[in-house]
């Protein structure tokens, strides 16, 4: 899912944080030849996400462990179900427990949060929900993956992927129209040109400048409806700013094509997952 | 506060994620010689945390920027106040905006969350609130710092810092008493020996084994009170497991010395901080 | 131009290759307190590119050197002109000479090559020339920058930036139409959908599938003209495949909007730049 | 051939550039369980080089792929022949295609270029052709390997491997004789002492100073002949400076023992290699 | 024993130092298909330590080698005995020989040195011997492991693991009592509070301040005895400062509970281990 | 002396080991605005080495510190003298103390050890003393520098720098003569060809094969004298194997040109250096 060359440095850094000085407790209290099986169990209903990261954490501690992924990525799992299990030296399982869960709880938390937003859309809506660049530093590739695993969409990956002219760019550029035109002229032809607007007047300017996508920042519902009317298909409209599980259905009903939600990644609560260990005789 | 040698790799990785392919939008829409000042502004009441990280993000993009930290770390700041400002090439400020805010929002979020827990303790309580190892992979040093900035305490740093015998260790070791004794025999003498217990019977075993600290996992309030009575100072008692802003005062009132709260780091909502940019003529 | 956090690891790795075991010759033959000035001089006509990399190489050896950039990035410079100069301990200049030149010769070489392609377009042509992902492993950000410095455009940065369905994707997906539709449904809304076609029949399929951009792979000139006629503005057309300085004008004259040229980066000859050193008394 | 510990960081950085944000196209258009075989095919006559790098690129994406190297390193391969093949999940093959080819095209390009120089030597000549330190930053170990695979020789690896006193060292040291003597006195005894000279007078000085190797920079053919006569075996002579495929035979015929050619690495055109993918049922 | 994610970067850096430019000698003198078996043999009596590092060095060069560990970690091995063996391509064994031995000689050297200190304690003594933070930069995790393998104990891992107030802290804090109190108030509850004292008067202050551990720096034997008398169990006493194999028994006999010895790591002589290679037909 | 790009990663890794979890003690016991000056003082007679590393450790913690190097590298310093001093925030000095000293004690230890060997040579001897590749993994560049600072010489840097055919190579190659010839044919012309021999018969073979350098492994004094006689200048002779401060003068008197001593780096005792801290008012 994510190339091992991309995943390994992320995992290795996390293990360095926790295991750089060894694992005092396991080495002192558990014999080297004690073998065990540990199962990750959902403690709430959740969307399973991050099984391959869970697996790789233990493999990067001890390549001789064996992992089984019982639930596929993106599956809705009820509280109490086994997600993934790992078998091997008890010390290796204990050493990786917290790091593996820290990843899995975050990834499943984001996927579950994303699914909740998607499920809150009106039935049959063609509006898509996307993440933003408000991701945890160092974990963007995992969090964007979790967003998609939850059923939402990814926005652009980073500052080099596509053009999005935000409020501060407009301040620095001096003018929406000029900014859009300069961007169109120089941007990779693979990138659409998106511009953020604060009100309907700016929307008109952006439409005239032929922006491909217009981000409507903190528009009220009636403003969103008017924006949809004015754009009438000439540009994709993206609503953003404080949209919640409670408000998303109404926002989608205005007809905007995209709703971006920073909270998908910056404020998703961790999913509750426990690791239950049993000895193998 | 945090050594530059420790901080730089964390920041550089975050910038690599976002800026590895350059910043299309700023390069296309803003002139290279446009200069600006950008101010980080609190959008909610919060505990300021991460100013030095905010500063270093911009310096690692462009060493010629100048940063001013208006609010000291740990200060309670009201919504609308200026936290920190940075001045330099507009392109450099725009390139760093999102990464700087991602760090600052997370760190201030954790600090604010920690402060809330500390403030929820009964007035005059000597109970301390601590974090756990449920930190974001790759950001532990920043999150533990944020916890302390918020007024809470740090638990052990990692698996090599101190001994904490948890439920799964006991399964693998076979026996609380044996685990405690083996740990005491081999652990660094600088480390206290902590053991997790599930009920009052196990507490008695742990007390007999002369554990220095006993972690009471998911004890009800009356069990906590009974535990305090039984321990009567022979061991530090740490309560843990699902303790919330609502319940913490009652837990503290039982007399436990330590309350550890995973949510301080794994589920702190991001603090809302905006970056307002103005041109400098 | 390129964030220091992005640039430093690239430079440090290059220095590790060359200086990891020290610089025997300079340490043995030059006194530590000998000071000098070294000037990078163009030995052929070229487009100046990479001055800031040249500077940073010496700074990463010895922060006390001082660099002056005489020629701005993208300037057309005649053979014999001074590009950039650096002053400091002679040992530091000698230690960095080869690495600094290796970067500068490659970057100026790519910029010069790109400029040649752009200059070969018919006067007044609106066709743009772009690079491809055929960049030197580890140096993509520098080479894409050099392409733009030379006056050409960047194609998508990487596999996560935008969708480009190539011949092998179509084999694996089974069908152009299905591939385009699946891509449109799931891609970030900031990305246009581009598909590669091998002939005019596939072009028709791609147009019907409403691809935003169609890459015409190795089309003959009359096929390109026919493709432009059939597309008639419904999709951007990108010509690619073995286009040379000799053929580019004719390709552009067919009316395609984009010409992508792998040779911009994979086969640009190094620009000839020498470093002349003089002692400072 | 090259230790995995040396190779992996080079490959991982290249994959980070291209795959750091995932592979949008493959994930969107190809099913996870589609399996395929991809074959690297020579599109021109070339010297096969880099098969083990090609293999490792795919393994670092997905350890479950299987690679077969049909042509041994250094083999002369005709256009149309299969070089190497890889089998596994189609998504993994598509994700690695460009990076694997970027390495292989560069390495085979350098090997092919080196072979052309070696083949251009007079039949039976004992003169050797070597590379220089004008290698691509970050890829030196691969390019030097490719030079040797093509049949040419490696010059010193880096500034810490051996002593080569160049023009700028002489400026800084003040004097050829002094520089050679200081070098001989302090250099590792495993290193010969080489010095660059600009004309026959300097050659005489270098011979008197008992340099082991004398680099004749940009000497005309008759000067080279005279240099060989004067040296008469007292020092190895190395000719350098703008030597081409056209001129190398004449240079070798002068009797110099070594010809070093920066163009082997800094200006080798990429070899043309394609990747053809077929589904496996 | 040590997680692979922790071990690999240490090994890879060591290999980069020695193999970054390839292995000239093996490539030139040994055929690629020559296979061999190499055995690490003790050349003095020693405590075996680092077998898994020895193994991993060769695997990081060439994953196809096979290693057998004949002697378990911590075993006392007589001169002449085989410790570990590795089998595979002769070139791979030769390329790894020096690096593998450099690690193994250092680790076995530290373990052997530690065992000597432990063996020098009076029979039946409950005093423990510990290392300090005077470890080789970059190798702490290996050296602390070697200390424990030799039968001694680890002191705190690093500055974030536990509190140790040393002489310079007291200068900066102004006062032993204040320093201890501030530390107790803020330190993780898992950490004991240790303070260094220079004489018996300071010891009294430290005891009154209720330090958990008191480091007696360079105390004479009679001072140590008096310290034990005064502490009478109220604090753990740690003796440190120039304690040798000759003096350790007398120091232990004073009744201190802990003796810390920097020389365990900073001045352990390398154990003499050779690698004997034989061809496999 | 050593390029910052080479030095910084070594220092940063050492600081990560010790400071990755912060510095509990300094943060708890010392106020943030306390300023101090710390002086490194020799506690034994030593050769000063590593002042620039000492400086850089503190700068990488806190760029605002100021360092003064009182004693030049390579100076013989008497016990009690101030070597280097650093001034700044007391917390920053305390955080760096141990790491800075660990480097400085090791580097000065190696330099002092090397000087002792050089001083033990007969007066006026032209024999040089060199290190070997038996360096501490990860610190080779620092230790080789320290060897030279002490007045000894560096042997080849690594496996890619020069050819040294050792006993195990000969086993694998089958034959001294063949190994030497193959090496000469393929080695960089900058490298001399060295071969290890075990006895006088092998010496004769090596001389006939025209090896440039012959390493005499564990030869008795009379064998060394005979070797010198037989070689009579046709090859450089290097004695190695267990040569001590006691025996080196006699070995040198046999007339060998080079004596290599692994103990220079693998068994140099750490130099005793203390850091004395005083407050600045």
PDB file of N, CA and C in Angstrom, chain E residues 13 17-18 22 24-26 28-29 31 94 97-98 102-103 133-140 158-160 163-164 168-169 171 173 179 182 267 270 275 277, chain F residues 13 17-18 22 24-26 28-29 31 94 97-98 102-103 133-140 158-160 163-164 168-169 171 173 179 182 267 270 275 277:
ATOM      1  N   UNK E  13      26.032   3.020   9.010  1.00  0.00           N
ATOM      2  CA  UNK E  13      27.005   4.124   9.054  1.00  0.00           C
ATOM      3  C   UNK E  13      28.432   3.594   9.078  1.00  0.00           C
ATOM      4  N   UNK E  17      31.369   4.196   6.097  1.00  0.00           N
ATOM      5  CA  UNK E  17      32.747   4.647   6.311  1.00  0.00           C
ATOM      6  C   UNK E  17      33.760   3.802   5.560  1.00  0.00           C
ATOM      7  N   UNK E  18      33.544   2.489   5.587  1.00  0.00           N
ATOM      8  CA  UNK E  18      34.586   1.603   5.091  1.00  0.00           C
ATOM      9  C   UNK E  18      34.331   1.157   3.654  1.00  0.00           C
ATOM     10  N   UNK E  22      33.340   1.255  -2.267  1.00  0.00           N
ATOM     11  CA  UNK E  22      33.554  -0.126  -2.713  1.00  0.00           C
ATOM     12  C   UNK E  22      34.738  -0.775  -2.021  1.00  0.00           C
ATOM     13  N   UNK E  24      38.034  -2.256  -3.202  1.00  0.00           N
ATOM     14  CA  UNK E  24      38.955  -2.453  -4.319  1.00  0.00           C
ATOM     15  C   UNK E  24      39.612  -3.825  -4.286  1.00  0.00           C
ATOM     16  N   UNK E  25      40.165  -4.178  -3.148  1.00  0.00           N
ATOM     17  CA  UNK E  25      41.022  -5.355  -3.085  1.00  0.00           C
ATOM     18  C   UNK E  25      40.258  -6.637  -3.389  1.00  0.00           C
ATOM     19  N   UNK E  26      39.097  -6.796  -2.751  1.00  0.00           N
ATOM     20  CA  UNK E  26      38.354  -8.035  -2.963  1.00  0.00           C
ATOM     21  C   UNK E  26      37.849  -8.121  -4.392  1.00  0.00           C
ATOM     22  N   UNK E  28      39.175  -6.915  -6.988  1.00  0.00           N
ATOM     23  CA  UNK E  28      40.253  -7.126  -7.942  1.00  0.00           C
ATOM     24  C   UNK E  28      40.891  -8.509  -7.814  1.00  0.00           C
ATOM     25  N   UNK E  29      40.927  -9.039  -6.602  1.00  0.00           N
ATOM     26  CA  UNK E  29      41.740 -10.251  -6.419  1.00  0.00           C
ATOM     27  C   UNK E  29      40.909 -11.521  -6.252  1.00  0.00           C
ATOM     28  N   UNK E  31      37.455 -13.872  -7.258  1.00  0.00           N
ATOM     29  CA  UNK E  31      36.379 -14.058  -8.230  1.00  0.00           C
ATOM     30  C   UNK E  31      35.017 -13.935  -7.551  1.00  0.00           C
ATOM     31  N   UNK E  94      34.980 -10.828   2.936  1.00  0.00           N
ATOM     32  CA  UNK E  94      36.157  -9.958   3.026  1.00  0.00           C
ATOM     33  C   UNK E  94      35.741  -8.498   3.205  1.00  0.00           C
ATOM     34  N   UNK E  97      34.733  -8.052   6.944  1.00  0.00           N
ATOM     35  CA  UNK E  97      35.630  -8.533   8.005  1.00  0.00           C
ATOM     36  C   UNK E  97      35.980  -7.452   9.034  1.00  0.00           C
ATOM     37  N   UNK E  98      36.518  -6.357   8.559  1.00  0.00           N
ATOM     38  CA  UNK E  98      37.042  -5.357   9.495  1.00  0.00           C
ATOM     39  C   UNK E  98      35.924  -4.692  10.296  1.00  0.00           C
ATOM     40  N   UNK E 102      35.555  -4.841  14.203  1.00  0.00           N
ATOM     41  CA  UNK E 102      35.625  -3.604  14.994  1.00  0.00           C
ATOM     42  C   UNK E 102      34.490  -3.543  16.020  1.00  0.00           C
ATOM     43  N   UNK E 103      33.297  -3.932  15.587  1.00  0.00           N
ATOM     44  CA  UNK E 103      32.183  -3.974  16.547  1.00  0.00           C
ATOM     45  C   UNK E 103      32.407  -5.055  17.601  1.00  0.00           C
ATOM     46  N   UNK E 133      27.691   7.528  31.691  1.00  0.00           N
ATOM     47  CA  UNK E 133      27.387   8.047  30.352  1.00  0.00           C
ATOM     48  C   UNK E 133      28.666   8.348  29.569  1.00  0.00           C
ATOM     49  N   UNK E 134      29.799   7.875  30.062  1.00  0.00           N
ATOM     50  CA  UNK E 134      31.065   8.065  29.343  1.00  0.00           C
ATOM     51  C   UNK E 134      31.234   6.988  28.272  1.00  0.00           C
ATOM     52  N   UNK E 135      30.286   6.943  27.354  1.00  0.00           N
ATOM     53  CA  UNK E 135      30.286   5.936  26.300  1.00  0.00           C
ATOM     54  C   UNK E 135      30.793   6.555  25.000  1.00  0.00           C
ATOM     55  N   UNK E 136      31.106   5.713  24.055  1.00  0.00           N
ATOM     56  CA  UNK E 136      31.562   6.189  22.756  1.00  0.00           C
ATOM     57  C   UNK E 136      30.392   6.837  22.016  1.00  0.00           C
ATOM     58  N   UNK E 137      30.583   8.072  21.563  1.00  0.00           N
ATOM     59  CA  UNK E 137      29.481   8.738  20.846  1.00  0.00           C
ATOM     60  C   UNK E 137      28.969   7.892  19.688  1.00  0.00           C
ATOM     61  N   UNK E 138      27.686   7.632  19.695  1.00  0.00           N
ATOM     62  CA  UNK E 138      27.057   6.860  18.636  1.00  0.00           C
ATOM     63  C   UNK E 138      26.897   5.381  18.937  1.00  0.00           C
ATOM     64  N   UNK E 139      27.548   4.897  19.962  1.00  0.00           N
ATOM     65  CA  UNK E 139      27.521   3.470  20.272  1.00  0.00           C
ATOM     66  C   UNK E 139      26.963   3.175  21.665  1.00  0.00           C
ATOM     67  N   UNK E 140      26.260   4.136  22.259  1.00  0.00           N
ATOM     68  CA  UNK E 140      25.836   3.921  23.643  1.00  0.00           C
ATOM     69  C   UNK E 140      25.000   2.659  23.828  1.00  0.00           C
ATOM     70  N   UNK E 158      20.223   8.125  29.679  1.00  0.00           N
ATOM     71  CA  UNK E 158      20.606   9.435  29.131  1.00  0.00           C
ATOM     72  C   UNK E 158      19.995  10.556  29.966  1.00  0.00           C
ATOM     73  N   UNK E 159      20.175  11.777  29.500  1.00  0.00           N
ATOM     74  CA  UNK E 159      19.750  12.940  30.290  1.00  0.00           C
ATOM     75  C   UNK E 159      18.242  13.028  30.477  1.00  0.00           C
ATOM     76  N   UNK E 160      17.503  12.295  29.660  1.00  0.00           N
ATOM     77  CA  UNK E 160      16.050  12.320  29.789  1.00  0.00           C
ATOM     78  C   UNK E 160      15.490  11.167  30.592  1.00  0.00           C
ATOM     79  N   UNK E 163      17.086  11.731  36.956  1.00  0.00           N
ATOM     80  CA  UNK E 163      17.726  12.945  37.468  1.00  0.00           C
ATOM     81  C   UNK E 163      19.016  12.594  38.195  1.00  0.00           C
ATOM     82  N   UNK E 164      20.087  13.208  37.779  1.00  0.00           N
ATOM     83  CA  UNK E 164      21.348  13.113  38.527  1.00  0.00           C
ATOM     84  C   UNK E 164      21.941  14.524  38.583  1.00  0.00           C
ATOM     85  N   UNK E 168      28.408  20.472  38.658  1.00  0.00           N
ATOM     86  CA  UNK E 168      28.145  21.684  37.907  1.00  0.00           C
ATOM     87  C   UNK E 168      26.683  22.135  37.995  1.00  0.00           C
ATOM     88  N   UNK E 169      25.773  21.181  38.162  1.00  0.00           N
ATOM     89  CA  UNK E 169      24.375  21.582  38.387  1.00  0.00           C
ATOM     90  C   UNK E 169      24.254  22.344  39.699  1.00  0.00           C
ATOM     91  N   UNK E 171      26.546  24.087  41.181  1.00  0.00           N
ATOM     92  CA  UNK E 171      27.073  25.438  40.974  1.00  0.00           C
ATOM     93  C   UNK E 171      25.997  26.323  40.344  1.00  0.00           C
ATOM     94  N   UNK E 173      22.735  25.802  40.184  1.00  0.00           N
ATOM     95  CA  UNK E 173      21.493  25.909  40.965  1.00  0.00           C
ATOM     96  C   UNK E 173      21.715  26.682  42.249  1.00  0.00           C
ATOM     97  N   UNK E 179      18.297  22.322  44.832  1.00  0.00           N
ATOM     98  CA  UNK E 179      18.336  21.529  43.602  1.00  0.00           C
ATOM     99  C   UNK E 179      17.560  20.228  43.782  1.00  0.00           C
ATOM    100  N   UNK E 182      13.757  21.017  43.963  1.00  0.00           N
ATOM    101  CA  UNK E 182      13.180  21.348  42.665  1.00  0.00           C
ATOM    102  C   UNK E 182      13.086  20.108  41.779  1.00  0.00           C
ATOM    103  N   UNK E 267      37.503   3.194  28.567  1.00  0.00           N
ATOM    104  CA  UNK E 267      38.877   2.713  28.479  1.00  0.00           C
ATOM    105  C   UNK E 267      39.006   1.197  28.454  1.00  0.00           C
ATOM    106  N   UNK E 270      40.193  -3.269  23.477  1.00  0.00           N
ATOM    107  CA  UNK E 270      39.506  -4.145  22.533  1.00  0.00           C
ATOM    108  C   UNK E 270      39.877  -5.598  22.800  1.00  0.00           C
ATOM    109  N   UNK E 275      39.570 -13.264  12.333  1.00  0.00           N
ATOM    110  CA  UNK E 275      38.643 -13.913  11.410  1.00  0.00           C
ATOM    111  C   UNK E 275      39.463 -14.807  10.483  1.00  0.00           C
ATOM    112  N   UNK E 277      39.539 -17.397   7.398  1.00  0.00           N
ATOM    113  CA  UNK E 277      38.709 -17.689   6.229  1.00  0.00           C
ATOM    114  C   UNK E 277      39.206 -18.938   5.507  1.00  0.00           C
TER     115      UNK E 277
ATOM    116  N   UNK F  13      24.095  12.815  16.045  1.00  0.00           N
ATOM    117  CA  UNK F  13      23.738  11.474  16.522  1.00  0.00           C
ATOM    118  C   UNK F  13      24.122  11.298  17.977  1.00  0.00           C
ATOM    119  N   UNK F  17      21.444  10.582  21.175  1.00  0.00           N
ATOM    120  CA  UNK F  17      21.570   9.544  22.204  1.00  0.00           C
ATOM    121  C   UNK F  17      21.343  10.082  23.605  1.00  0.00           C
ATOM    122  N   UNK F  18      21.902  11.259  23.870  1.00  0.00           N
ATOM    123  CA  UNK F  18      21.939  11.726  25.250  1.00  0.00           C
ATOM    124  C   UNK F  18      20.805  12.710  25.545  1.00  0.00           C
ATOM    125  N   UNK F  22      15.387  15.139  26.144  1.00  0.00           N
ATOM    126  CA  UNK F  22      15.592  16.349  26.932  1.00  0.00           C
ATOM    127  C   UNK F  22      16.599  16.147  28.047  1.00  0.00           C
ATOM    128  N   UNK F  24      16.485  16.392  31.832  1.00  0.00           N
ATOM    129  CA  UNK F  24      15.637  16.552  33.024  1.00  0.00           C
ATOM    130  C   UNK F  24      16.309  17.398  34.091  1.00  0.00           C
ATOM    131  N   UNK F  25      17.529  17.060  34.399  1.00  0.00           N
ATOM    132  CA  UNK F  25      18.167  17.642  35.572  1.00  0.00           C
ATOM    133  C   UNK F  25      18.375  19.145  35.417  1.00  0.00           C
ATOM    134  N   UNK F  26      18.914  19.545  34.275  1.00  0.00           N
ATOM    135  CA  UNK F  26      19.184  20.970  34.100  1.00  0.00           C
ATOM    136  C   UNK F  26      17.893  21.765  34.061  1.00  0.00           C
ATOM    137  N   UNK F  28      15.170  21.113  35.480  1.00  0.00           N
ATOM    138  CA  UNK F  28      14.500  21.169  36.779  1.00  0.00           C
ATOM    139  C   UNK F  28      15.264  22.001  37.799  1.00  0.00           C
ATOM    140  N   UNK F  29      16.593  21.996  37.714  1.00  0.00           N
ATOM    141  CA  UNK F  29      17.354  22.588  38.815  1.00  0.00           C
ATOM    142  C   UNK F  29      17.973  23.944  38.482  1.00  0.00           C
ATOM    143  N   UNK F  31      17.758  27.731  36.474  1.00  0.00           N
ATOM    144  CA  UNK F  31      16.861  28.678  35.819  1.00  0.00           C
ATOM    145  C   UNK F  31      17.293  28.922  34.377  1.00  0.00           C
ATOM    146  N   UNK F  94      25.376  22.653  30.522  1.00  0.00           N
ATOM    147  CA  UNK F  94      25.184  21.400  31.253  1.00  0.00           C
ATOM    148  C   UNK F  94      24.689  20.302  30.323  1.00  0.00           C
ATOM    149  N   UNK F  97      27.768  19.044  28.304  1.00  0.00           N
ATOM    150  CA  UNK F  97      29.007  18.684  28.990  1.00  0.00           C
ATOM    151  C   UNK F  97      29.510  17.273  28.674  1.00  0.00           C
ATOM    152  N   UNK F  98      28.667  16.299  28.902  1.00  0.00           N
ATOM    153  CA  UNK F  98      29.123  14.906  28.768  1.00  0.00           C
ATOM    154  C   UNK F  98      29.458  14.559  27.324  1.00  0.00           C
ATOM    155  N   UNK F 102      33.000  13.456  26.025  1.00  0.00           N
ATOM    156  CA  UNK F 102      33.189  12.119  25.445  1.00  0.00           C
ATOM    157  C   UNK F 102      33.984  12.199  24.145  1.00  0.00           C
ATOM    158  N   UNK F 103      33.653  13.179  23.314  1.00  0.00           N
ATOM    159  CA  UNK F 103      34.420  13.357  22.079  1.00  0.00           C
ATOM    160  C   UNK F 103      35.860  13.784  22.389  1.00  0.00           C
ATOM    161  N   UNK F 133      42.721   0.382  10.053  1.00  0.00           N
ATOM    162  CA  UNK F 133      41.258   0.536   9.940  1.00  0.00           C
ATOM    163  C   UNK F 133      40.546   0.024  11.195  1.00  0.00           C
ATOM    164  N   UNK F 134      41.298  -0.243  12.255  1.00  0.00           N
ATOM    165  CA  UNK F 134      40.685  -0.690  13.521  1.00  0.00           C
ATOM    166  C   UNK F 134      40.193   0.505  14.327  1.00  0.00           C
ATOM    167  N   UNK F 135      39.303   1.273  13.717  1.00  0.00           N
ATOM    168  CA  UNK F 135      38.779   2.476  14.349  1.00  0.00           C
ATOM    169  C   UNK F 135      37.397   2.211  14.916  1.00  0.00           C
ATOM    170  N   UNK F 136      36.934   3.118  15.741  1.00  0.00           N
ATOM    171  CA  UNK F 136      35.605   2.982  16.319  1.00  0.00           C
ATOM    172  C   UNK F 136      34.554   3.204  15.239  1.00  0.00           C
ATOM    173  N   UNK F 137      33.630   2.256  15.077  1.00  0.00           N
ATOM    174  CA  UNK F 137      32.603   2.419  14.043  1.00  0.00           C
ATOM    175  C   UNK F 137      31.868   3.760  14.175  1.00  0.00           C
ATOM    176  N   UNK F 138      31.870   4.513  13.126  1.00  0.00           N
ATOM    177  CA  UNK F 138      31.191   5.805  13.101  1.00  0.00           C
ATOM    178  C   UNK F 138      32.080   6.994  13.386  1.00  0.00           C
ATOM    179  N   UNK F 139      33.286   6.749  13.893  1.00  0.00           N
ATOM    180  CA  UNK F 139      34.174   7.848  14.293  1.00  0.00           C
ATOM    181  C   UNK F 139      35.501   7.845  13.535  1.00  0.00           C
ATOM    182  N   UNK F 140      35.561   7.136  12.419  1.00  0.00           N
ATOM    183  CA  UNK F 140      36.859   7.004  11.749  1.00  0.00           C
ATOM    184  C   UNK F 140      37.491   8.346  11.395  1.00  0.00           C
ATOM    185  N   UNK F 158      39.958   3.767   3.642  1.00  0.00           N
ATOM    186  CA  UNK F 158      38.950   2.695   3.670  1.00  0.00           C
ATOM    187  C   UNK F 158      39.166   1.738   2.499  1.00  0.00           C
ATOM    188  N   UNK F 159      38.245   0.814   2.360  1.00  0.00           N
ATOM    189  CA  UNK F 159      38.418  -0.254   1.364  1.00  0.00           C
ATOM    190  C   UNK F 159      38.408   0.258  -0.067  1.00  0.00           C
ATOM    191  N   UNK F 160      37.935   1.464  -0.267  1.00  0.00           N
ATOM    192  CA  UNK F 160      37.890   2.020  -1.611  1.00  0.00           C
ATOM    193  C   UNK F 160      39.061   2.936  -1.920  1.00  0.00           C
ATOM    194  N   UNK F 163      44.700  -0.455  -2.347  1.00  0.00           N
ATOM    195  CA  UNK F 163      44.691  -1.919  -2.325  1.00  0.00           C
ATOM    196  C   UNK F 163      45.614  -2.428  -1.230  1.00  0.00           C
ATOM    197  N   UNK F 164      45.082  -3.270  -0.374  1.00  0.00           N
ATOM    198  CA  UNK F 164      45.902  -3.984   0.606  1.00  0.00           C
ATOM    199  C   UNK F 164      45.417  -5.432   0.628  1.00  0.00           C
ATOM    200  N   UNK F 168      43.535 -13.155   4.321  1.00  0.00           N
ATOM    201  CA  UNK F 168      42.309 -13.793   3.850  1.00  0.00           C
ATOM    202  C   UNK F 168      42.069 -13.571   2.355  1.00  0.00           C
ATOM    203  N   UNK F 169      42.532 -12.455   1.832  1.00  0.00           N
ATOM    204  CA  UNK F 169      42.432 -12.278   0.381  1.00  0.00           C
ATOM    205  C   UNK F 169      43.273 -13.315  -0.340  1.00  0.00           C
ATOM    206  N   UNK F 171      44.088 -16.282   0.720  1.00  0.00           N
ATOM    207  CA  UNK F 171      43.363 -17.554   0.773  1.00  0.00           C
ATOM    208  C   UNK F 171      42.309 -17.602  -0.337  1.00  0.00           C
ATOM    209  N   UNK F 173      42.096 -15.716  -3.065  1.00  0.00           N
ATOM    210  CA  UNK F 173      42.635 -15.545  -4.417  1.00  0.00           C
ATOM    211  C   UNK F 173      43.481 -16.739  -4.825  1.00  0.00           C
ATOM    212  N   UNK F 179      47.377 -12.581  -7.051  1.00  0.00           N
ATOM    213  CA  UNK F 179      46.612 -11.504  -6.418  1.00  0.00           C
ATOM    214  C   UNK F 179      47.260 -10.150  -6.694  1.00  0.00           C
ATOM    215  N   UNK F 182      46.731  -9.217 -10.444  1.00  0.00           N
ATOM    216  CA  UNK F 182      45.360  -8.787 -10.740  1.00  0.00           C
ATOM    217  C   UNK F 182      45.097  -7.402 -10.153  1.00  0.00           C
ATOM    218  N   UNK F 267      42.672   0.872  21.202  1.00  0.00           N
ATOM    219  CA  UNK F 267      42.916   0.702  22.635  1.00  0.00           C
ATOM    220  C   UNK F 267      43.543   1.919  23.297  1.00  0.00           C
ATOM    221  N   UNK F 270      41.103   6.883  27.222  1.00  0.00           N
ATOM    222  CA  UNK F 270      40.558   8.233  27.154  1.00  0.00           C
ATOM    223  C   UNK F 270      41.451   9.194  27.930  1.00  0.00           C
ATOM    224  N   UNK F 275      35.279  19.395  33.085  1.00  0.00           N
ATOM    225  CA  UNK F 275      34.648  20.653  32.725  1.00  0.00           C
ATOM    226  C   UNK F 275      34.269  21.388  34.012  1.00  0.00           C
ATOM    227  N   UNK F 277      32.614  24.592  35.795  1.00  0.00           N
ATOM    228  CA  UNK F 277      31.606  25.603  35.459  1.00  0.00           C
ATOM    229  C   UNK F 277      31.545  26.683  36.522  1.00  0.00           C
TER     230      UNK F 277
END
